[in-house]
PDB file of C-alpha atoms and ligand atoms in Angstrom:
ATOM      1  CA  MET F   1     -14.921  -2.908   0.407  1.00  0.00           C
ATOM      2  CA  SER F   2     -16.782  -2.603  -2.142  1.00  0.00           C
ATOM      3  CA  ARG F   3     -19.536  -5.606  -2.044  1.00  0.00           C
ATOM      4  CA  GLN F   4     -21.987  -5.496  -4.932  1.00  0.00           C
ATOM      5  CA  PRO F   5     -25.818  -5.376  -3.719  1.00  0.00           C
ATOM      6  CA  ILE F   6     -28.171  -8.146  -3.642  1.00  0.00           C
ATOM      7  CA  VAL F   7     -31.525  -6.861  -4.132  1.00  0.00           C
ATOM      8  CA  ALA F   8     -33.459 -10.459  -3.702  1.00  0.00           C
ATOM      9  CA  GLY F   9     -37.778 -10.273  -4.156  1.00  0.00           C
ATOM     10  CA  ASN F  10     -38.620 -13.631  -2.018  1.00  0.00           C
ATOM     11  CA  ILE F  11     -42.670 -14.221  -3.277  1.00  0.00           C
ATOM     12  CA  LYS F  12     -43.393 -16.537  -0.694  1.00  0.00           C
ATOM     13  CA  MET F  13     -47.006 -18.365  -1.535  1.00  0.00           C
ATOM     14  CA  PHE F  14     -48.618 -15.471  -3.822  1.00  0.00           C
ATOM     15  CA  LEU F  15     -48.269 -16.008  -7.628  1.00  0.00           C
ATOM     16  CA  THR F  16     -49.203 -18.414  -9.910  1.00  0.00           C
ATOM     17  CA  ILE F  17     -46.813 -19.473 -12.763  1.00  0.00           C
ATOM     18  CA  GLU F  18     -48.190 -16.878 -15.225  1.00  0.00           C
ATOM     19  CA  ALA F  19     -48.472 -14.373 -12.551  1.00  0.00           C
ATOM     20  CA  CYS F  20     -44.392 -14.696 -10.978  1.00  0.00           C
ATOM     21  CA  LEU F  21     -43.516 -15.150 -15.616  1.00  0.00           C
ATOM     22  CA  GLU F  22     -45.983 -11.713 -15.842  1.00  0.00           C
ATOM     23  CA  LEU F  23     -44.042  -9.797 -12.640  1.00  0.00           C
ATOM     24  CA  PHE F  24     -40.410 -11.033 -14.110  1.00  0.00           C
ATOM     25  CA  ARG F  25     -41.604 -10.023 -17.723  1.00  0.00           C
ATOM     26  CA  GLN F  26     -42.117  -6.060 -16.196  1.00  0.00           C
ATOM     27  CA  VAL F  27     -39.090  -6.311 -14.019  1.00  0.00           C
ATOM     28  CA  TRP F  28     -36.731  -6.988 -16.743  1.00  0.00           C
ATOM     29  CA  ALA F  29     -38.141  -4.557 -18.876  1.00  0.00           C
ATOM     30  CA  GLY F  30     -37.643  -1.512 -16.442  1.00  0.00           C
ATOM     31  CA  LEU F  31     -33.944  -2.629 -15.669  1.00  0.00           C
ATOM     32  CA  ASN F  32     -31.177  -0.535 -18.249  1.00  0.00           C
ATOM     33  CA  GLY F  33     -28.674  -2.691 -17.645  1.00  0.00           C
ATOM     34  CA  LYS F  34     -26.773   0.226 -15.340  1.00  0.00           C
ATOM     35  CA  GLU F  35     -27.881  -1.263 -11.673  1.00  0.00           C
ATOM     36  CA  ARG F  36     -25.234  -1.794  -9.551  1.00  0.00           C
ATOM     37  CA  ALA F  37     -27.321  -4.090  -7.606  1.00  0.00           C
ATOM     38  CA  GLN F  38     -27.316  -8.046  -7.797  1.00  0.00           C
ATOM     39  CA  VAL F  39     -30.903  -9.144  -8.402  1.00  0.00           C
ATOM     40  CA  LEU F  40     -32.557 -12.461  -7.909  1.00  0.00           C
ATOM     41  CA  TYR F  41     -35.869 -13.511  -7.361  1.00  0.00           C
ATOM     42  CA  PHE F  42     -37.328 -16.439  -5.129  1.00  0.00           C
ATOM     43  CA  PRO F  43     -40.600 -17.967  -6.281  1.00  0.00           C
ATOM     44  CA  PRO F  44     -42.714 -20.756  -5.790  1.00  0.00           C
ATOM     45  CA  PHE F  45     -41.323 -24.210  -6.590  1.00  0.00           C
ATOM     46  CA  THR F  46     -44.298 -24.302  -9.182  1.00  0.00           C
ATOM     47  CA  CYS F  47     -42.451 -20.752 -11.281  1.00  0.00           C
ATOM     48  CA  LEU F  48     -38.933 -22.186 -11.638  1.00  0.00           C
ATOM     49  CA  PRO F  49     -38.572 -24.451 -14.289  1.00  0.00           C
ATOM     50  CA  ASP F  50     -40.889 -21.497 -16.643  1.00  0.00           C
ATOM     51  CA  GLY F  51     -39.128 -19.133 -14.669  1.00  0.00           C
ATOM     52  CA  ALA F  52     -35.334 -20.130 -15.314  1.00  0.00           C
ATOM     53  CA  ARG F  53     -36.463 -20.493 -18.965  1.00  0.00           C
ATOM     54  CA  LEU F  54     -37.691 -16.911 -19.362  1.00  0.00           C
ATOM     55  CA  LEU F  55     -34.792 -15.670 -17.182  1.00  0.00           C
ATOM     56  CA  ALA F  56     -32.002 -17.244 -19.338  1.00  0.00           C
ATOM     57  CA  GLY F  57     -29.553 -14.520 -20.440  1.00  0.00           C
ATOM     58  CA  SER F  58     -31.421 -11.618 -17.935  1.00  0.00           C
ATOM     59  CA  PRO F  59     -29.621 -10.120 -15.787  1.00  0.00           C
ATOM     60  CA  LEU F  60     -32.157 -11.666 -12.950  1.00  0.00           C
ATOM     61  CA  GLY F  61     -31.208 -14.991 -10.496  1.00  0.00           C
ATOM     62  CA  ILE F  62     -34.304 -16.908  -9.830  1.00  0.00           C
ATOM     63  CA  GLY F  63     -34.020 -19.504  -6.750  1.00  0.00           C
ATOM     64  CA  GLY F  64     -35.459 -21.713  -4.495  1.00  0.00           C
ATOM     65  CA  GLN F  65     -37.526 -20.334  -0.972  1.00  0.00           C
ATOM     66  CA  ASN F  66     -36.374 -24.063   1.030  1.00  0.00           C
ATOM     67  CA  MET F  67     -34.743 -27.081  -0.097  1.00  0.00           C
ATOM     68  CA  TYR F  68     -34.214 -30.406   1.639  1.00  0.00           C
ATOM     69  CA  TRP F  69     -30.499 -30.857   2.621  1.00  0.00           C
ATOM     70  CA  ALA F  70     -30.516 -34.834   0.991  1.00  0.00           C
ATOM     71  CA  ALA F  71     -30.213 -35.417  -2.984  1.00  0.00           C
ATOM     72  CA  GLU F  72     -32.813 -38.061  -2.809  1.00  0.00           C
ATOM     73  CA  GLY F  73     -35.126 -40.279  -0.755  1.00  0.00           C
ATOM     74  CA  ALA F  74     -38.721 -41.527   1.387  1.00  0.00           C
ATOM     75  CA  PHE F  75     -39.098 -37.644   2.151  1.00  0.00           C
ATOM     76  CA  THR F  76     -42.446 -37.209   0.642  1.00  0.00           C
ATOM     77  CA  GLY F  77     -43.739 -33.291   0.052  1.00  0.00           C
ATOM     78  CA  GLU F  78     -39.430 -32.686   0.329  1.00  0.00           C
ATOM     79  CA  ILE F  79     -36.967 -31.226  -2.857  1.00  0.00           C
ATOM     80  CA  SER F  80     -33.671 -31.967  -2.953  1.00  0.00           C
ATOM     81  CA  PRO F  81     -30.811 -29.542  -3.844  1.00  0.00           C
ATOM     82  CA  ARG F  82     -30.280 -31.331  -7.154  1.00  0.00           C
ATOM     83  CA  MET F  83     -34.070 -31.438  -7.633  1.00  0.00           C
ATOM     84  CA  LEU F  84     -33.425 -26.857  -7.713  1.00  0.00           C
ATOM     85  CA  ARG F  85     -30.779 -26.961 -10.043  1.00  0.00           C
ATOM     86  CA  ASP F  86     -32.693 -29.687 -12.545  1.00  0.00           C
ATOM     87  CA  ALA F  87     -35.483 -26.687 -12.548  1.00  0.00           C
ATOM     88  CA  GLY F  88     -32.963 -23.976 -13.641  1.00  0.00           C
ATOM     89  CA  ALA F  89     -32.077 -22.320  -9.963  1.00  0.00           C
ATOM     90  CA  SER F  90     -29.001 -21.583  -8.869  1.00  0.00           C
ATOM     91  CA  HIS F  91     -29.646 -19.932  -5.123  1.00  0.00           C
ATOM     92  CA  VAL F  92     -31.808 -20.878  -2.357  1.00  0.00           C
ATOM     93  CA  LEU F  93     -33.190 -19.212   0.982  1.00  0.00           C
ATOM     94  CA  ILE F  94     -32.062 -20.949   3.934  1.00  0.00           C
ATOM     95  CA  GLY F  95     -33.806 -20.229   7.052  1.00  0.00           C
ATOM     96  CA  HIS F  96     -36.005 -17.831   6.602  1.00  0.00           C
ATOM     97  CA  SER F  97     -38.010 -17.143   9.357  1.00  0.00           C
ATOM     98  CA  GLU F  98     -41.344 -18.014   8.543  1.00  0.00           C
ATOM     99  CA  ARG F  99     -39.927 -21.377   8.229  1.00  0.00           C
ATOM    100  CA  ARG F 100     -38.261 -21.235  11.275  1.00  0.00           C
ATOM    101  CA  THR F 101     -41.325 -20.029  13.104  1.00  0.00           C
ATOM    102  CA  LEU F 102     -44.194 -21.740  11.431  1.00  0.00           C
ATOM    103  CA  PHE F 103     -42.834 -25.560  10.054  1.00  0.00           C
ATOM    104  CA  GLY F 104     -40.441 -26.039  12.697  1.00  0.00           C
ATOM    105  CA  GLU F 105     -36.938 -25.932  11.160  1.00  0.00           C
ATOM    106  CA  THR F 106     -33.832 -25.094  13.428  1.00  0.00           C
ATOM    107  CA  ASP F 107     -30.070 -23.622  13.975  1.00  0.00           C
ATOM    108  CA  GLU F 108     -28.876 -27.179  13.243  1.00  0.00           C
ATOM    109  CA  THR F 109     -31.473 -28.247  10.478  1.00  0.00           C
ATOM    110  CA  VAL F 110     -29.898 -25.133   8.620  1.00  0.00           C
ATOM    111  CA  ARG F 111     -26.201 -26.010   9.339  1.00  0.00           C
ATOM    112  CA  ARG F 112     -27.512 -29.256   7.352  1.00  0.00           C
ATOM    113  CA  LYS F 113     -29.121 -27.366   4.318  1.00  0.00           C
ATOM    114  CA  VAL F 114     -25.981 -24.942   3.995  1.00  0.00           C
ATOM    115  CA  GLU F 115     -23.744 -27.805   3.429  1.00  0.00           C
ATOM    116  CA  ALA F 116     -25.843 -29.283   0.907  1.00  0.00           C
ATOM    117  CA  ALA F 117     -26.886 -26.257  -0.725  1.00  0.00           C
ATOM    118  CA  LEU F 118     -22.719 -25.608  -1.033  1.00  0.00           C
ATOM    119  CA  ALA F 119     -22.248 -29.189  -1.936  1.00  0.00           C
ATOM    120  CA  HIS F 120     -24.243 -28.439  -4.978  1.00  0.00           C
ATOM    121  CA  ALA F 121     -22.987 -25.593  -5.945  1.00  0.00           C
ATOM    122  CA  LEU F 122     -25.888 -23.713  -4.883  1.00  0.00           C
ATOM    123  CA  PHE F 123     -25.576 -20.119  -3.136  1.00  0.00           C
ATOM    124  CA  PRO F 124     -27.550 -19.694   0.076  1.00  0.00           C
ATOM    125  CA  ILE F 125     -29.344 -16.688   1.394  1.00  0.00           C
ATOM    126  CA  VAL F 126     -28.947 -17.921   4.901  1.00  0.00           C
ATOM    127  CA  CYS F 127     -31.792 -15.524   7.226  1.00  0.00           C
ATOM    128  CA  ILE F 128     -30.784 -15.148  10.978  1.00  0.00           C
ATOM    129  CA  GLY F 129     -32.787 -12.809  13.250  1.00  0.00           C
ATOM    130  CA  GLU F 130     -34.710 -11.398  16.157  1.00  0.00           C
ATOM    131  CA  THR F 131     -37.729 -12.116  17.404  1.00  0.00           C
ATOM    132  CA  LEU F 132     -39.570  -8.709  19.414  1.00  0.00           C
ATOM    133  CA  GLU F 133     -39.158 -10.725  22.789  1.00  0.00           C
ATOM    134  CA  GLU F 134     -35.579 -10.978  22.544  1.00  0.00           C
ATOM    135  CA  ARG F 135     -34.830  -7.381  21.015  1.00  0.00           C
ATOM    136  CA  GLU F 136     -36.626  -5.911  23.993  1.00  0.00           C
ATOM    137  CA  SER F 137     -35.395  -8.504  26.974  1.00  0.00           C
ATOM    138  CA  GLY F 138     -31.669  -7.542  24.676  1.00  0.00           C
ATOM    139  CA  ARG F 139     -30.983 -10.914  24.068  1.00  0.00           C
ATOM    140  CA  THR F 140     -30.725 -10.056  20.210  1.00  0.00           C
ATOM    141  CA  GLU F 141     -27.055 -10.073  20.179  1.00  0.00           C
ATOM    142  CA  ALA F 142     -27.080 -13.543  22.287  1.00  0.00           C
ATOM    143  CA  VAL F 143     -29.513 -14.936  19.213  1.00  0.00           C
ATOM    144  CA  LEU F 144     -27.548 -14.061  16.094  1.00  0.00           C
ATOM    145  CA  SER F 145     -24.598 -15.111  18.059  1.00  0.00           C
ATOM    146  CA  ARG F 146     -25.843 -18.590  17.889  1.00  0.00           C
ATOM    147  CA  GLN F 147     -28.336 -18.498  14.779  1.00  0.00           C
ATOM    148  CA  ILE F 148     -24.835 -17.908  13.110  1.00  0.00           C
ATOM    149  CA  ARG F 149     -22.501 -20.091  15.067  1.00  0.00           C
ATOM    150  CA  GLN F 150     -24.733 -23.166  14.536  1.00  0.00           C
ATOM    151  CA  GLY F 151     -25.973 -22.144  11.258  1.00  0.00           C
ATOM    152  CA  PHE F 152     -22.265 -22.263  10.247  1.00  0.00           C
ATOM    153  CA  LYS F 153     -20.668 -24.623  12.464  1.00  0.00           C
ATOM    154  CA  GLU F 154     -18.464 -27.325  10.494  1.00  0.00           C
ATOM    155  CA  LEU F 155     -17.708 -25.619   7.966  1.00  0.00           C
ATOM    156  CA  ASP F 156     -14.828 -26.860   6.058  1.00  0.00           C
ATOM    157  CA  ALA F 157     -13.545 -23.977   4.041  1.00  0.00           C
ATOM    158  CA  ALA F 158     -14.315 -20.230   4.180  1.00  0.00           C
ATOM    159  CA  PRO F 159     -16.844 -20.057   1.989  1.00  0.00           C
ATOM    160  CA  VAL F 160     -17.415 -16.512   1.978  1.00  0.00           C
ATOM    161  CA  ARG F 161     -17.681 -15.696  -1.198  1.00  0.00           C
ATOM    162  CA  SER F 162     -20.718 -18.204  -2.295  1.00  0.00           C
ATOM    163  CA  LEU F 163     -23.060 -17.573   0.370  1.00  0.00           C
ATOM    164  CA  ALA F 164     -25.079 -14.807   1.593  1.00  0.00           C
ATOM    165  CA  LEU F 165     -27.080 -13.544   5.076  1.00  0.00           C
ATOM    166  CA  ALA F 166     -29.989 -11.890   5.478  1.00  0.00           C
ATOM    167  CA  TYR F 167     -30.813  -9.960   8.817  1.00  0.00           C
ATOM    168  CA  GLU F 168     -34.544 -10.350   9.067  1.00  0.00           C
ATOM    169  CA  PRO F 169     -35.858  -8.958  12.482  1.00  0.00           C
ATOM    170  CA  VAL F 170     -38.650 -11.193  12.251  1.00  0.00           C
ATOM    171  CA  TRP F 171     -41.087  -8.893  14.414  1.00  0.00           C
ATOM    172  CA  ALA F 172     -40.327  -6.549  10.620  1.00  0.00           C
ATOM    173  CA  ILE F 173     -41.018  -9.056   7.956  1.00  0.00           C
ATOM    174  CA  GLY F 174     -44.532  -8.795   6.857  1.00  0.00           C
ATOM    175  CA  THR F 175     -45.618  -5.951   9.664  1.00  0.00           C
ATOM    176  CA  GLY F 176     -44.760  -2.915   7.558  1.00  0.00           C
ATOM    177  CA  ARG F 177     -42.615  -1.783  10.441  1.00  0.00           C
ATOM    178  CA  ASN F 178     -38.782  -2.006   9.344  1.00  0.00           C
ATOM    179  CA  ALA F 179     -35.675  -1.686  11.531  1.00  0.00           C
ATOM    180  CA  THR F 180     -34.020   1.540  11.389  1.00  0.00           C
ATOM    181  CA  PRO F 181     -31.505   2.519   9.637  1.00  0.00           C
ATOM    182  CA  GLU F 182     -29.731   2.740  12.843  1.00  0.00           C
ATOM    183  CA  GLN F 183     -30.804  -0.821  14.005  1.00  0.00           C
ATOM    184  CA  ALA F 184     -30.321  -2.321  10.883  1.00  0.00           C
ATOM    185  CA  GLN F 185     -26.381  -0.952  10.774  1.00  0.00           C
ATOM    186  CA  GLU F 186     -26.341  -1.683  14.582  1.00  0.00           C
ATOM    187  CA  ALA F 187     -26.975  -5.669  14.183  1.00  0.00           C
ATOM    188  CA  HIS F 188     -24.967  -5.976  10.357  1.00  0.00           C
ATOM    189  CA  ARG F 189     -21.951  -4.598  12.065  1.00  0.00           C
ATOM    190  CA  PHE F 190     -22.419  -7.494  15.006  1.00  0.00           C
ATOM    191  CA  ILE F 191     -23.367 -10.081  12.702  1.00  0.00           C
ATOM    192  CA  ARG F 192     -19.894  -9.384  10.043  1.00  0.00           C
ATOM    193  CA  GLY F 193     -17.923  -9.025  13.248  1.00  0.00           C
ATOM    194  CA  GLU F 194     -19.510 -12.309  14.263  1.00  0.00           C
ATOM    195  CA  LEU F 195     -18.217 -13.405  11.047  1.00  0.00           C
ATOM    196  CA  ALA F 196     -14.874 -12.408  10.867  1.00  0.00           C
ATOM    197  CA  LEU F 197     -14.248 -14.746  14.122  1.00  0.00           C
ATOM    198  CA  LEU F 198     -15.670 -17.617  11.721  1.00  0.00           C
ATOM    199  CA  PHE F 199     -13.910 -16.937   8.441  1.00  0.00           C
ATOM    200  CA  GLY F 200     -11.318 -13.975   9.556  1.00  0.00           C
ATOM    201  CA  ALA F 201     -10.387 -11.603   7.213  1.00  0.00           C
ATOM    202  CA  GLU F 202     -12.500 -13.017   4.443  1.00  0.00           C
ATOM    203  CA  ALA F 203     -15.666 -11.560   6.218  1.00  0.00           C
ATOM    204  CA  ALA F 204     -15.320  -8.072   4.298  1.00  0.00           C
ATOM    205  CA  ALA F 205     -16.320  -9.468   1.465  1.00  0.00           C
ATOM    206  CA  LEU F 206     -19.505 -11.443   2.382  1.00  0.00           C
ATOM    207  CA  ARG F 207     -22.786  -9.818   1.898  1.00  0.00           C
ATOM    208  CA  ILE F 208     -25.519  -9.168   4.729  1.00  0.00           C
ATOM    209  CA  LEU F 209     -28.642  -8.133   3.252  1.00  0.00           C
ATOM    210  CA  TYR F 210     -31.465  -6.550   5.296  1.00  0.00           C
ATOM    211  CA  GLY F 211     -34.889  -7.824   5.163  1.00  0.00           C
ATOM    212  CA  GLY F 212     -37.681  -6.619   7.014  1.00  0.00           C
ATOM    213  CA  SER F 213     -40.783  -4.876   5.249  1.00  0.00           C
ATOM    214  CA  VAL F 214     -38.195  -2.602   2.895  1.00  0.00           C
ATOM    215  CA  LYS F 215     -39.971  -0.705   0.586  1.00  0.00           C
ATOM    216  CA  PRO F 216     -40.090   2.684  -1.866  1.00  0.00           C
ATOM    217  CA  GLU F 217     -39.617   4.701   0.506  1.00  0.00           C
ATOM    218  CA  ASN F 218     -36.953   3.412   3.020  1.00  0.00           C
ATOM    219  CA  ALA F 219     -34.872   1.475   0.933  1.00  0.00           C
ATOM    220  CA  ALA F 220     -31.832   4.101   0.097  1.00  0.00           C
ATOM    221  CA  ASP F 221     -31.726   5.261   3.806  1.00  0.00           C
ATOM    222  CA  LEU F 222     -31.328   1.366   4.653  1.00  0.00           C
ATOM    223  CA  LEU F 223     -28.647   0.351   1.499  1.00  0.00           C
ATOM    224  CA  SER F 224     -27.040   3.202   2.401  1.00  0.00           C
ATOM    225  CA  GLN F 225     -25.573   1.656   5.270  1.00  0.00           C
ATOM    226  CA  PRO F 226     -21.902   1.125   5.191  1.00  0.00           C
ATOM    227  CA  ASP F 227     -23.043  -3.115   6.521  1.00  0.00           C
ATOM    228  CA  VAL F 228     -25.999  -3.135   4.619  1.00  0.00           C
ATOM    229  CA  ASP F 229     -25.523  -5.020   1.046  1.00  0.00           C
ATOM    230  CA  GLY F 230     -29.021  -5.151  -0.111  1.00  0.00           C
ATOM    231  CA  ALA F 231     -32.444  -5.884   0.868  1.00  0.00           C
ATOM    232  CA  LEU F 232     -34.314  -9.001   0.670  1.00  0.00           C
ATOM    233  CA  VAL F 233     -38.202  -8.442  -0.232  1.00  0.00           C
ATOM    234  CA  GLY F 234     -41.285  -9.718   0.526  1.00  0.00           C
ATOM    235  CA  GLY F 235     -44.734  -7.587  -0.104  1.00  0.00           C
ATOM    236  CA  ALA F 236     -43.021  -4.913  -2.095  1.00  0.00           C
ATOM    237  CA  CYS F 237     -41.629  -7.450  -4.656  1.00  0.00           C
ATOM    238  CA  LEU F 238     -44.433  -8.287  -6.284  1.00  0.00           C
ATOM    239  CA  LYS F 239     -45.061  -4.893  -7.910  1.00  0.00           C
ATOM    240  CA  PRO F 240     -42.542  -4.534 -10.836  1.00  0.00           C
ATOM    241  CA  ASP F 241     -42.446  -0.304  -9.761  1.00  0.00           C
ATOM    242  CA  SER F 242     -41.914  -0.790  -6.634  1.00  0.00           C
ATOM    243  CA  PHE F 243     -38.981  -3.894  -6.670  1.00  0.00           C
ATOM    244  CA  LEU F 244     -37.241  -0.944  -9.344  1.00  0.00           C
ATOM    245  CA  SER F 245     -37.643   1.420  -7.024  1.00  0.00           C
ATOM    246  CA  ILE F 246     -35.766  -0.552  -4.345  1.00  0.00           C
ATOM    247  CA  ILE F 247     -33.083  -2.138  -6.818  1.00  0.00           C
ATOM    248  CA  ARG F 248     -32.626   1.425  -8.414  1.00  0.00           C
ATOM    249  CA  ALA F 249     -32.285   2.522  -4.559  1.00  0.00           C
ATOM    250  CA  ALA F 250     -28.910   0.210  -4.494  1.00  0.00           C
ATOM    251  CA  GLY F 251     -27.681   2.657  -7.292  1.00  0.00           C
ATOM    252  CA  VAL F 252     -25.501   2.537 -10.371  1.00  0.00           C
ATOM    253  CA  GLY F 253     -22.549   0.180 -11.290  1.00  0.00           C
ATOM    254  CA  ASP F 254     -19.072   1.340 -12.703  1.00  0.00           C
TER     255      ASP F 254
HETATM  256  P1  PGA G 301     -41.676  -8.316   3.802  1.00  0.00           P
HETATM  257  O1  PGA G 301     -40.809  -9.827   3.882  1.00  0.00           O
HETATM  258  O2  PGA G 301     -40.948  -7.236   3.087  1.00  0.00           O
HETATM  259  O3  PGA G 301     -42.453  -8.552   3.430  1.00  0.00           O
HETATM  260  O4  PGA G 301     -41.807  -7.527   5.383  1.00  0.00           O
HETATM  261  C1  PGA G 301     -40.141  -9.767   3.954  1.00  0.00           C
HETATM  262  C2  PGA G 301     -39.262 -11.217   4.444  1.00  0.00           C
HETATM  263  O5  PGA G 301     -39.984 -12.179   4.591  1.00  0.00           O
HETATM  264  O6  PGA G 301     -38.066 -11.551   3.425  1.00  0.00           O
END
């Protein structure tokens, strides 16, 4: 099954509006239209309206790094799916490990957010992954299985073409220590098997991105693994040249 890879840049809380726009301009200018990957950027909320305007008509998509599940309400400091759409976002990251570990998100909040994103026609990229302690104590598969089952519980239909996953081992995020291609493939194959139990044969179409210290030097090896369908890139997405070489590592299209 041939799945179009996704290469997504997570800007986190790093760039101001003008710096984001300059980054987008340079990445756009560096694309030649032959790239196989779908390219997405997840800037801070402040950059979404200007970013979406700039990128309209470009091959780059744009999304939010997080959202709350209610459409509106007295939730000071939160942003709703409707507001993300209004700001021009088509995609949203859900359950990033920084949200889980620093801001108390759980499998249950992830589930509610996934449902809300789908209900508002936002394409969620749902992040899962084990900590170092969980890996070293042999619990990687149990953790991934729980995150998948709880996070996708009670979804009405099999929305496999409307969402993607990102496997991001927590010990690899921002540490410079990426999973080896073999470790990534092993986890991705396991994840696809779990998804097949939930979604049946359709799981073969679901994109599973790898994230955690992806950089130009390791992107090709990671992306050549059969179940690795793209990359979620933090640090290396802040520099146009390094992000472009990761996009190129995902290959050229037909
Ligand atoms: P990193 O971040 O590429 O800087 O490790 C990845 C992520 O947090 O999505």
